[in-house]
Coordinates of C-alpha atoms in Angstrom, one line a residue:
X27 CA -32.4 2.2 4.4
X28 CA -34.1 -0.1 2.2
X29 CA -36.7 -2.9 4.1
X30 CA -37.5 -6.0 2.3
X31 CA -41.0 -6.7 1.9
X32 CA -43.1 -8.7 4.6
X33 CA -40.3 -8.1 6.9
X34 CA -40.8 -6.2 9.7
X35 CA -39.4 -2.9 10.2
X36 CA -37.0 -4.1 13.7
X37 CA -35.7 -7.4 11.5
X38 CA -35.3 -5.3 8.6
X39 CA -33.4 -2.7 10.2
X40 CA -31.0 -5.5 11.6
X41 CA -30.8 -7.2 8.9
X42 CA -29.6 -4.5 7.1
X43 CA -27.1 -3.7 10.0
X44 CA -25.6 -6.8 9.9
X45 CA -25.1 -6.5 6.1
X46 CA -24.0 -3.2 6.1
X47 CA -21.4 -4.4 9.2
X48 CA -20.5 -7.6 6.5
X49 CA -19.7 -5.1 3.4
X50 CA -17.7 -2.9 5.9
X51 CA -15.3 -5.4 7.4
X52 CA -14.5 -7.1 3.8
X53 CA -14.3 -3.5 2.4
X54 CA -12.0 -2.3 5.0
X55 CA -9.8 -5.6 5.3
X56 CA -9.2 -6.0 1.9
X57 CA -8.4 -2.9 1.4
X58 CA -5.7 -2.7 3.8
X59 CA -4.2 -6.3 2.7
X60 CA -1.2 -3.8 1.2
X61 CA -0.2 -1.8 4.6
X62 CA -0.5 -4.8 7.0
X63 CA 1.8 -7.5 5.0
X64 CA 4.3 -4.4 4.8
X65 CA 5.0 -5.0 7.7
X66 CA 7.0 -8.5 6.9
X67 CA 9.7 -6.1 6.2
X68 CA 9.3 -2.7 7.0
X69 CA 10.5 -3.5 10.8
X70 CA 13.4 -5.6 9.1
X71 CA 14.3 -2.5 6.9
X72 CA 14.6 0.2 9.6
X73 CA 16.6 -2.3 12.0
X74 CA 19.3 -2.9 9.2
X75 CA 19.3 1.2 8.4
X76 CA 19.8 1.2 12.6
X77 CA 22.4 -1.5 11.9
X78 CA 21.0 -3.9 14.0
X79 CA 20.3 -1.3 17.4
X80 CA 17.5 -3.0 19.0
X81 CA 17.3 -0.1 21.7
X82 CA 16.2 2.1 19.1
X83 CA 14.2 0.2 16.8
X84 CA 10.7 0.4 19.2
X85 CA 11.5 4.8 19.1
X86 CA 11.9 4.3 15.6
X87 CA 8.9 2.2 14.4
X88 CA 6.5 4.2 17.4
X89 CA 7.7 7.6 14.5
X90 CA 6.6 5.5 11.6
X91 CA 3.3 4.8 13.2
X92 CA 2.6 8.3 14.0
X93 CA 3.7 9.7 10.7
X94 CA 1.3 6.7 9.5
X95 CA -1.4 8.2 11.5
X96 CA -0.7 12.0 10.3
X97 CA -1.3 11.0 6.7
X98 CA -4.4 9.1 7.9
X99 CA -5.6 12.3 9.7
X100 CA -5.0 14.2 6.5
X101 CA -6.5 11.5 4.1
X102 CA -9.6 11.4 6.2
X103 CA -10.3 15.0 4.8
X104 CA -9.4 13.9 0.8
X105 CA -12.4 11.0 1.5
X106 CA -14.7 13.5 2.8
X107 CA -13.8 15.9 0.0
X108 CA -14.1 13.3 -2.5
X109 CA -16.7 10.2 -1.9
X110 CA -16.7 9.0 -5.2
X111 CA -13.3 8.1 -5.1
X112 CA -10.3 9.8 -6.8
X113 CA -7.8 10.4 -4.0
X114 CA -4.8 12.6 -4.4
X115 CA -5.1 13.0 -8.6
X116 CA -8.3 14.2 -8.2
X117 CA -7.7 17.0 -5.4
X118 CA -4.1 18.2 -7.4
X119 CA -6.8 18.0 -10.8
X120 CA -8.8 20.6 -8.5
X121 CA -6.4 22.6 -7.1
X122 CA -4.0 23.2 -10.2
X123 CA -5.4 21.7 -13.1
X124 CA -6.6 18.2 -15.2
X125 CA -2.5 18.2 -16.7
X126 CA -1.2 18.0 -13.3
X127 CA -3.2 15.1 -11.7
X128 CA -0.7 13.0 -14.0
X129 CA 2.0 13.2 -11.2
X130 CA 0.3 11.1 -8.4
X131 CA -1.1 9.3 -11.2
X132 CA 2.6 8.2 -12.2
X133 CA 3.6 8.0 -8.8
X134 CA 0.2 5.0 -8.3
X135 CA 1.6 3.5 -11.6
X136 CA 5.5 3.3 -10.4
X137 CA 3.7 2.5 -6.7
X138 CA 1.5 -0.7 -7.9
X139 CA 4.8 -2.0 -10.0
X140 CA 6.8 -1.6 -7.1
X141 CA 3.7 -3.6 -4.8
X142 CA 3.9 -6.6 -6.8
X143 CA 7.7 -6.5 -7.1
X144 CA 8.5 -6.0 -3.3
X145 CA 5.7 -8.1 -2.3
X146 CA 6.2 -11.3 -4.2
X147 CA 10.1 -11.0 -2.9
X148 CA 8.9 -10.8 0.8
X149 CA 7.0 -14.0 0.1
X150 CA 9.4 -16.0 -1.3
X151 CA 11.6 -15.0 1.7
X152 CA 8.7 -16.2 3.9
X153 CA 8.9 -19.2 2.2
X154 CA 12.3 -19.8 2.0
X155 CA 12.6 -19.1 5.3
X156 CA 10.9 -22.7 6.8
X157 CA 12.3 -24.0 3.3
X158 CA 16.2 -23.0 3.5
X159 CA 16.8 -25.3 0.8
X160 CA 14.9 -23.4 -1.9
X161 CA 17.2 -20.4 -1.2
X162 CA 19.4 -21.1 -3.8
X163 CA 16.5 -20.7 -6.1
X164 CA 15.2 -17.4 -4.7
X165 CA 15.1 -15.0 -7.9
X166 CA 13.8 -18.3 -9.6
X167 CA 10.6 -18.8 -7.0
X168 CA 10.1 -15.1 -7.0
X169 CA 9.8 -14.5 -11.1
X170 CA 7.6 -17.4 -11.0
X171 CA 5.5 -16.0 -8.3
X172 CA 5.2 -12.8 -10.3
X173 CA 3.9 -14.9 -13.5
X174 CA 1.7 -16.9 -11.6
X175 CA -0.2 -14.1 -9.6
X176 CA -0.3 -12.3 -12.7
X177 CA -1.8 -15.3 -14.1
X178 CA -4.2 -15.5 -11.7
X179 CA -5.4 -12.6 -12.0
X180 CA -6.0 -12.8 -15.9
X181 CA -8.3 -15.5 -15.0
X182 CA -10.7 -13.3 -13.0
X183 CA -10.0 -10.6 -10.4
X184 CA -9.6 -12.4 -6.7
X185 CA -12.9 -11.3 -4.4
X186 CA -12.9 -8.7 -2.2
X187 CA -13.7 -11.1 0.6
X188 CA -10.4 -13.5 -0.1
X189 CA -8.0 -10.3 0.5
X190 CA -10.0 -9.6 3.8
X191 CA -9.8 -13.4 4.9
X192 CA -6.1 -13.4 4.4
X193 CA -5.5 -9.8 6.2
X194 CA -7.8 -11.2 9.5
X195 CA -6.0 -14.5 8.8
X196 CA -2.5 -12.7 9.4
X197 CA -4.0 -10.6 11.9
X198 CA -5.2 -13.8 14.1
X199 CA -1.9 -15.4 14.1
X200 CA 0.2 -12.7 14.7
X201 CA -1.4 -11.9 17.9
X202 CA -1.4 -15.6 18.8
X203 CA 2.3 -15.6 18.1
X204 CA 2.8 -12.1 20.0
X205 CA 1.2 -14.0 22.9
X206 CA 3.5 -17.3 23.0
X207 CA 6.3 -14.4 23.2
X208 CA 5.0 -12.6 26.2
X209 CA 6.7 -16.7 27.6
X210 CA 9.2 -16.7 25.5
X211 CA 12.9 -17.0 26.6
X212 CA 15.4 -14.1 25.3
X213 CA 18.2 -15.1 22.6
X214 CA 21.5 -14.7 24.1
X215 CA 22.9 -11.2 23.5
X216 CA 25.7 -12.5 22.2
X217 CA 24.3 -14.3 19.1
X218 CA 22.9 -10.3 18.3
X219 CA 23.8 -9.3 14.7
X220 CA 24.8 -5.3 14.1
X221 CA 25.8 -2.4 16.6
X222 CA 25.0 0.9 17.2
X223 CA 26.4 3.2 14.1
X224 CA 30.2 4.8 15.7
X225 CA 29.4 8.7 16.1
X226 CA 25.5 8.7 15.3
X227 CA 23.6 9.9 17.6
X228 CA 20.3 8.0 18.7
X229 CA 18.3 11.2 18.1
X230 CA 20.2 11.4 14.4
X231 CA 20.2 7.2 13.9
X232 CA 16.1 7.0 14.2
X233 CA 15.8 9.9 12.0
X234 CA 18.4 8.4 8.9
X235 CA 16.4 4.8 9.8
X236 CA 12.7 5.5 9.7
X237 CA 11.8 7.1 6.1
X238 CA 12.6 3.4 4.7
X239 CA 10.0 1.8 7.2
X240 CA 7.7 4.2 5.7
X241 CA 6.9 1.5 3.3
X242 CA 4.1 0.9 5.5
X243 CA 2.4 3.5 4.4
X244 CA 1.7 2.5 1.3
X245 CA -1.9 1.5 0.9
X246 CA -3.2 4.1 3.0
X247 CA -4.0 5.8 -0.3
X248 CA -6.3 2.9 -1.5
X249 CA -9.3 3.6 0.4
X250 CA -9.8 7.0 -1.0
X251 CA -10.2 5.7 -4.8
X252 CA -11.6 2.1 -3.5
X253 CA -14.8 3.7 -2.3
X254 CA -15.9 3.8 -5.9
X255 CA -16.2 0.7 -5.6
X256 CA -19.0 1.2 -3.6
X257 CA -22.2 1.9 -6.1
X258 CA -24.7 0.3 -3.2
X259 CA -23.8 3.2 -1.1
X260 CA -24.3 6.8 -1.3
X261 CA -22.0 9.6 -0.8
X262 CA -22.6 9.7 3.1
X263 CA -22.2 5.6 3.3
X264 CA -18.8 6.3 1.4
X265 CA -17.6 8.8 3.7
X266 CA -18.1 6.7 6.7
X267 CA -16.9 3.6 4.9
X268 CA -13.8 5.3 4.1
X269 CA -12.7 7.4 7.1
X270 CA -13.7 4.1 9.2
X271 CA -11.1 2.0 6.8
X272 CA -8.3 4.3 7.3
X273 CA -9.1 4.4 10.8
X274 CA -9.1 0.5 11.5
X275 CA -6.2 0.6 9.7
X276 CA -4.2 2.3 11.9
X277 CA -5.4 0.6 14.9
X278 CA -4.4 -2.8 13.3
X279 CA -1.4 -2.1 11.8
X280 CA -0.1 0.7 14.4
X281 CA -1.0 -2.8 16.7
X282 CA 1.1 -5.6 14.9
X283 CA 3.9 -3.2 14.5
X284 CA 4.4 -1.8 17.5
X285 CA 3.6 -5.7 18.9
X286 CA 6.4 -6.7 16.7
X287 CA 8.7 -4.6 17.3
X288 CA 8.6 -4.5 20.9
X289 CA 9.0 -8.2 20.9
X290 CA 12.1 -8.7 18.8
X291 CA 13.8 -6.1 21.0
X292 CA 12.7 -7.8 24.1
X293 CA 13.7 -11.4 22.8
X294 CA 17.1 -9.8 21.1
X295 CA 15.9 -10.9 17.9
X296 CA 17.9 -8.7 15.6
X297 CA 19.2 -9.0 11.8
X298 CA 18.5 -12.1 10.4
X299 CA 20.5 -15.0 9.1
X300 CA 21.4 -14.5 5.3
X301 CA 18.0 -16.9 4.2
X302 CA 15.2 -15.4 7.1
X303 CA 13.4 -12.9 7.8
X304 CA 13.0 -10.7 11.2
X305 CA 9.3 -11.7 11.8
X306 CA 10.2 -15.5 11.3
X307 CA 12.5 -15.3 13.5
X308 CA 10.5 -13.9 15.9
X309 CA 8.0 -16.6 15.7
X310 CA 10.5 -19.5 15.2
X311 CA 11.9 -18.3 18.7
X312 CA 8.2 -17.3 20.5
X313 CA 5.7 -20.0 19.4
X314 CA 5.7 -23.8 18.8
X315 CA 6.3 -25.5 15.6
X316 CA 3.0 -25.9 14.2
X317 CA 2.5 -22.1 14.8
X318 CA 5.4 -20.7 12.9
X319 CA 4.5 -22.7 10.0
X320 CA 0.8 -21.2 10.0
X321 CA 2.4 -17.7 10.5
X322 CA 5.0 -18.5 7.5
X323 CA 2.0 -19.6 5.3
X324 CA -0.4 -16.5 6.1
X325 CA 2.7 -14.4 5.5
X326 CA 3.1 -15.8 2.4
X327 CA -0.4 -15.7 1.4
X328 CA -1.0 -12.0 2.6
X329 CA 2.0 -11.1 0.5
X330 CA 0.8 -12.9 -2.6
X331 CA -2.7 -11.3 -2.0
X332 CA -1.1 -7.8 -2.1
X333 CA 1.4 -8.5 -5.4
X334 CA -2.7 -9.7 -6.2
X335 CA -3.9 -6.3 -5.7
X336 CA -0.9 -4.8 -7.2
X337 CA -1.7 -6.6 -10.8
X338 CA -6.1 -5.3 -10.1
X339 CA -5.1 -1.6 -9.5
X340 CA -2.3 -1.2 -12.4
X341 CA -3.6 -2.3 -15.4
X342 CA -7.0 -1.4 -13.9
X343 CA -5.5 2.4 -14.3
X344 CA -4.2 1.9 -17.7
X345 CA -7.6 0.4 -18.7
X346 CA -9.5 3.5 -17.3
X347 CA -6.7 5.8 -19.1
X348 CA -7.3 4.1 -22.6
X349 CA -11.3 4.3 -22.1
X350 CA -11.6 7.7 -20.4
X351 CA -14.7 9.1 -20.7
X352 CA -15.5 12.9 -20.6
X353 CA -17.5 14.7 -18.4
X354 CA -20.3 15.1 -21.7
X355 CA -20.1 11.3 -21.8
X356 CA -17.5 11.2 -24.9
X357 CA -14.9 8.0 -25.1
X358 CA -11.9 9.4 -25.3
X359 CA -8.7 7.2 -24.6
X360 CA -5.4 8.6 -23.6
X361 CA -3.2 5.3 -24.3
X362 CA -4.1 3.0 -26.9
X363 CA -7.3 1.1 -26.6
X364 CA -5.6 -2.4 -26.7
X365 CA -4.8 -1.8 -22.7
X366 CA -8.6 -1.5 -22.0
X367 CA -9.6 -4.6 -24.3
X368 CA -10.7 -7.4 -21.4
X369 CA -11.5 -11.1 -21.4
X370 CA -14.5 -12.6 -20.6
X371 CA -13.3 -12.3 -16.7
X372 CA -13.0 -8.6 -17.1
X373 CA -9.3 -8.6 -17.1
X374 CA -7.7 -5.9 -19.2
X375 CA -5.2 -8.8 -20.5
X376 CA -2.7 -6.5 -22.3
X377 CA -2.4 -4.4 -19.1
X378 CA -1.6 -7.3 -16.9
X379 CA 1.4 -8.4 -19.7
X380 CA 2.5 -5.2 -19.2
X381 CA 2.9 -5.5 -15.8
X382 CA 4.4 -8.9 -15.5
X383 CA 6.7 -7.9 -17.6
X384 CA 7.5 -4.5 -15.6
X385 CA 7.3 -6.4 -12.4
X386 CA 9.3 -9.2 -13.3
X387 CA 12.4 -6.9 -14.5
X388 CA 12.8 -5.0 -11.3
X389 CA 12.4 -8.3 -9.4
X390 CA 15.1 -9.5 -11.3
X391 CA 17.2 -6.3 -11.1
X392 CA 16.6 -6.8 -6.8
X393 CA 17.5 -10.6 -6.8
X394 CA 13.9 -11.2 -6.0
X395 CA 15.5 -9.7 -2.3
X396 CA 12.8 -7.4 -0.8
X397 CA 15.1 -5.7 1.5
X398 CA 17.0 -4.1 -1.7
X399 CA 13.4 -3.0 -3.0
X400 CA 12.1 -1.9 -0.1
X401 CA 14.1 1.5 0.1
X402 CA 12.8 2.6 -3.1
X403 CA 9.1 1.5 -2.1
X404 CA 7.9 4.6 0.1
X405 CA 9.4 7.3 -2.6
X406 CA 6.6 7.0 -5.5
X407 CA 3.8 6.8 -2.8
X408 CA 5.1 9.8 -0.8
X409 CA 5.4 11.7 -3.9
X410 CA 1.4 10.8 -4.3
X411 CA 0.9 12.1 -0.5
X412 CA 2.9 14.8 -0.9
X413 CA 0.9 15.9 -4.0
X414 CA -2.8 15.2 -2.5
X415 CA -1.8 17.4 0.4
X416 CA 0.0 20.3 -0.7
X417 CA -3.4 20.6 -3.0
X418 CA -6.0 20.2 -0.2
X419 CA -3.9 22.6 2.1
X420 CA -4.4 25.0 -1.5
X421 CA -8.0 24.1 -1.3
X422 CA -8.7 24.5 2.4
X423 CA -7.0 28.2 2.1
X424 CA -9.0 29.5 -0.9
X425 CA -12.4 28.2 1.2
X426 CA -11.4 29.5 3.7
X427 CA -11.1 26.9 6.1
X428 CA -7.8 27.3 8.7
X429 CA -8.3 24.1 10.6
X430 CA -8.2 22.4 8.0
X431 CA -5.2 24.4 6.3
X432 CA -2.8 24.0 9.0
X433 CA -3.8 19.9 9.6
X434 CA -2.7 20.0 5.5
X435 CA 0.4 22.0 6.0
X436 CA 1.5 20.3 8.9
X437 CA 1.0 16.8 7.2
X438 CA 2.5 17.6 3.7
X439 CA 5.8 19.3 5.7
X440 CA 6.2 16.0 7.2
X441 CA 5.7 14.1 3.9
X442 CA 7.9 16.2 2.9
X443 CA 10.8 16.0 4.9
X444 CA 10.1 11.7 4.6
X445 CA 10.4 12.4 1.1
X446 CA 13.4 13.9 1.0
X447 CA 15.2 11.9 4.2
X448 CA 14.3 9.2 1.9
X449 CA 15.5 10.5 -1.5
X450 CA 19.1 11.6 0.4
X451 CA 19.9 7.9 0.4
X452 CA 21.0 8.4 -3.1
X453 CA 19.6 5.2 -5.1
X454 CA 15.8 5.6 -4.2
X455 CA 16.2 8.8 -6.4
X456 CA 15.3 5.8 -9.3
X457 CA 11.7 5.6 -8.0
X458 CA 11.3 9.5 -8.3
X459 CA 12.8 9.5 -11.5
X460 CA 10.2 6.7 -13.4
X461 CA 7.2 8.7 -11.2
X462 CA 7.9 11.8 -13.4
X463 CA 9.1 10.3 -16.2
X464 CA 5.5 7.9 -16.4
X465 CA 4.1 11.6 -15.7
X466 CA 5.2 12.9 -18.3
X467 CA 4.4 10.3 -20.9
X468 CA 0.9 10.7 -20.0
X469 CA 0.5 14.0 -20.1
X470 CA 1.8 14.1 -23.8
X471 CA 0.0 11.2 -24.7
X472 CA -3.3 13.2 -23.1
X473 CA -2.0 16.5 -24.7
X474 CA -1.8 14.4 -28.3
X475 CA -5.5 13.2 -27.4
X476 CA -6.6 16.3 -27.6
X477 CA -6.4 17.1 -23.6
X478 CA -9.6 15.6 -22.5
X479 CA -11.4 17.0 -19.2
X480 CA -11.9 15.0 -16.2
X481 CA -9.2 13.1 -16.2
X482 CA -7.9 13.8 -12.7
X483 CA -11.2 11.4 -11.9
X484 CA -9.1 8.2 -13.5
X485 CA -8.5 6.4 -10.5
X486 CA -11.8 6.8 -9.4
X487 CA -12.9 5.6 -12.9
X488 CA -10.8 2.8 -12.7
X489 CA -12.2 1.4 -9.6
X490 CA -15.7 1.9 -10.4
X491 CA -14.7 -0.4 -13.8

């Protein structure tokens, strides 16, 4: 490490711990802005699939965690393999070939559409939810949320640090509300909405309910390209910076779920009236008035800060796909170079139109209601995990390395099944559908540019830019 001059070597050293601690904590919070506000609806999602069964919905959020944590385990391994960033497109470029990394990298591009979409919906709930009256206007407020975060981000990307102040900002006052529950008085089990499914079984009901809480793992993918980010740090710094993100990850969002859900079932909060939410129910029954309102706002905020995100990482892809450059250093752009023009802020503006535009449709197409998105939310992503891991489990075999093999295996059965417990719901079929189908448009608009190597290293690219 680096000591400033006249400094001695102890104060250098801790000042350069202290910044190193700094870059890791706004790093590793902003970066998991997109897993942490899933959770505004994620535990609302799986207790409507359990049709309102609180007695299950703790077993079933406690298998969402640990499936969380399994691709975690696994992903640790793609961020050691891969420091520089690149994720699951770069180990599938590896393992089968450049033309095939376009699969996760449609499933990202379907996954960031469907960020900004389900996110900006969960907000205006959260918002509609201490304002009832704006409910009528709820596709309304949620279009216009869509154009003005997009807006915003034309204007300049948001800082790394204002994602990680709203994540610790959510964090804080969740935990404060989770306290005022641990006093809270129970709703009356009569004012309960939903009942156990007639002839499921409870083993059966948490298995149909969980893959659409799986929405919460979307994001875990992030850190594995957003360490390109990371110029000031070498490949080792990279490593650690990653593997310790996914890792506080988990902690804090296995945490606030778990909190969560434990809490609704022990205060019978259940399905929501027609214009709430779960979680604001829970903290308009656990914690006084002035604290639900700052919970509502950080929800909201959080959620805007991940539909934020959402508009940085998509047309930040399409940017790097139009300026791809090859491994010898050549320019050569796989969509047309208008989506890699930027403004003086950096923003590739035509990619950003393209995503409001995207974004705004399937909001509209949902009714701006996140709880009709969020089944088809954890299908693209899970096609992206599926993907990275079946390719290390290919990599870890041909080096030889059996650990790591049967960690691989194990994790990409499980995606698997997810995948297709999700896909047997029979609508979320549409997410898997525009995955391929954004596949294969790149790949013949890369085949008609003349097939350029290197191009499973996009993401990675597009972070780094």
């Amino acid at each position: 490490m680096k000591i400033p001059s006249g400094a001695s070597t102890g104060g250098g050293l801790a000042r350069g711990l202290r910044s190193r601690t700094a870059l890791l904590l706004a790093f590793a919070f902003a970066v998991m802005a997109d897993p942490v506000s899933s959770v505004a609806y994620a535990i609302e999602a799986a207790l409507r699939a359990l049709n309102g069964d609180l007695a299950l919905l703790v077993p079933t959020m406690v298998l969402v965690v640990a499936i969380v944590a399994l691709v975690i385990v696994n992903y640790r391994q793609l961020v050691a393999r891969y420091p520089r960033g690149g994720g699951a497109p770069a180990a599938v470029g590896e393992a089968f070939g450049d033309g095939w990394s376009f699969i996760p990298i449609g499933a990202l591009v379907v996954d960031f559409l469907l960020t900004i979409a389900i996110s900006v919906s969960a907000g205006s709930s959260a918002v509609i939810a201490y304002f009832p009256a704006l409910a009528p206007w709820r596709l309304l407020l949620a279009l216009g949320l869509v154009v003005l975060v997009g807006a915003a981000t034309w204007f300049g990307h948001l800082g790394r640090l204002v994602f990680a102040a709203m994540t610790m900002a959510f964090i804080v006052i969740s935990v404060v509300v989770l306290a005022y529950g641990l006093g809270a008085v129970p709703k009356p089990l009569g004012t309960i909405v939903g009942a156990p499914v007639p002839g499921h079984p409870p083993v059966l009901a948490v298995v149909l309910a969980f893959p659409v809480a799986m929405a919460m793992a979307t994001g875990v993918e992030a850190a594995t390209s957003a360490v390109a980010q990371l110029g000031q740090l070498g490949n080792d710094g990279k490593r650690r910076f990653g593997q310790l993100t996914l890792w506080l990850t988990l902690a804090i969002v296995g945490a606030i779920t778990l909190g969560l859900a434990l809490e609704a079932a022990q205060l019978h909060v259940g399905i929501p009236p027609k214009d709430s939410t779960q979680i604001a129910e829970l903290a308009r029954l656990a914690a006084p008035a002035p604290v639900f309102a700052a919970f509502q706002l950080v929800t909201a905020l959080l959620l805007l800060s991940a539909a934020s995100s959402g508009f940085q990482a998509g047309p930040g892809l399409l940017k790097a796909l139009a300026r791809h450059i090859n491994p010898n250093g050549e320019t050569v752009g796989v969509l047309p170079l208008s989506l890699g023009h930027t403004n003086h802020h950096h923003t590739p503006y035509w990619g950003v139109v393209v995503f409001i535009v995207m974004a705004g449709a399937v909001t509209a197409v949902a009714g701006g209601n996140d709880q009709e998105l969020v089944l088809f939310y954890a299908v693209a992503v899970f096609l992206s995990f599926l993907g990275g891991l079946v390719s290390m489990a290919l990599l870890a075999r041909k080096e030889r390395q059996p650990g790591v093999f049967i960690l691989n295996t194990v994790g990409a059965l499980v995606v698997a099944f997810t995948l297709v417990a999700n896909l047997s719901r029979g609508f979320p079929v549409v997410s898997l559908v525009a995955a391929v189908a954004v596949a294969g448009l790149l790949y013949r608009a890369w085949t008609k540019a003349g097939r350029p190597r290197g191009i499973r290293n996009v993401a990675a690219e597009a972070e780094i830019e």
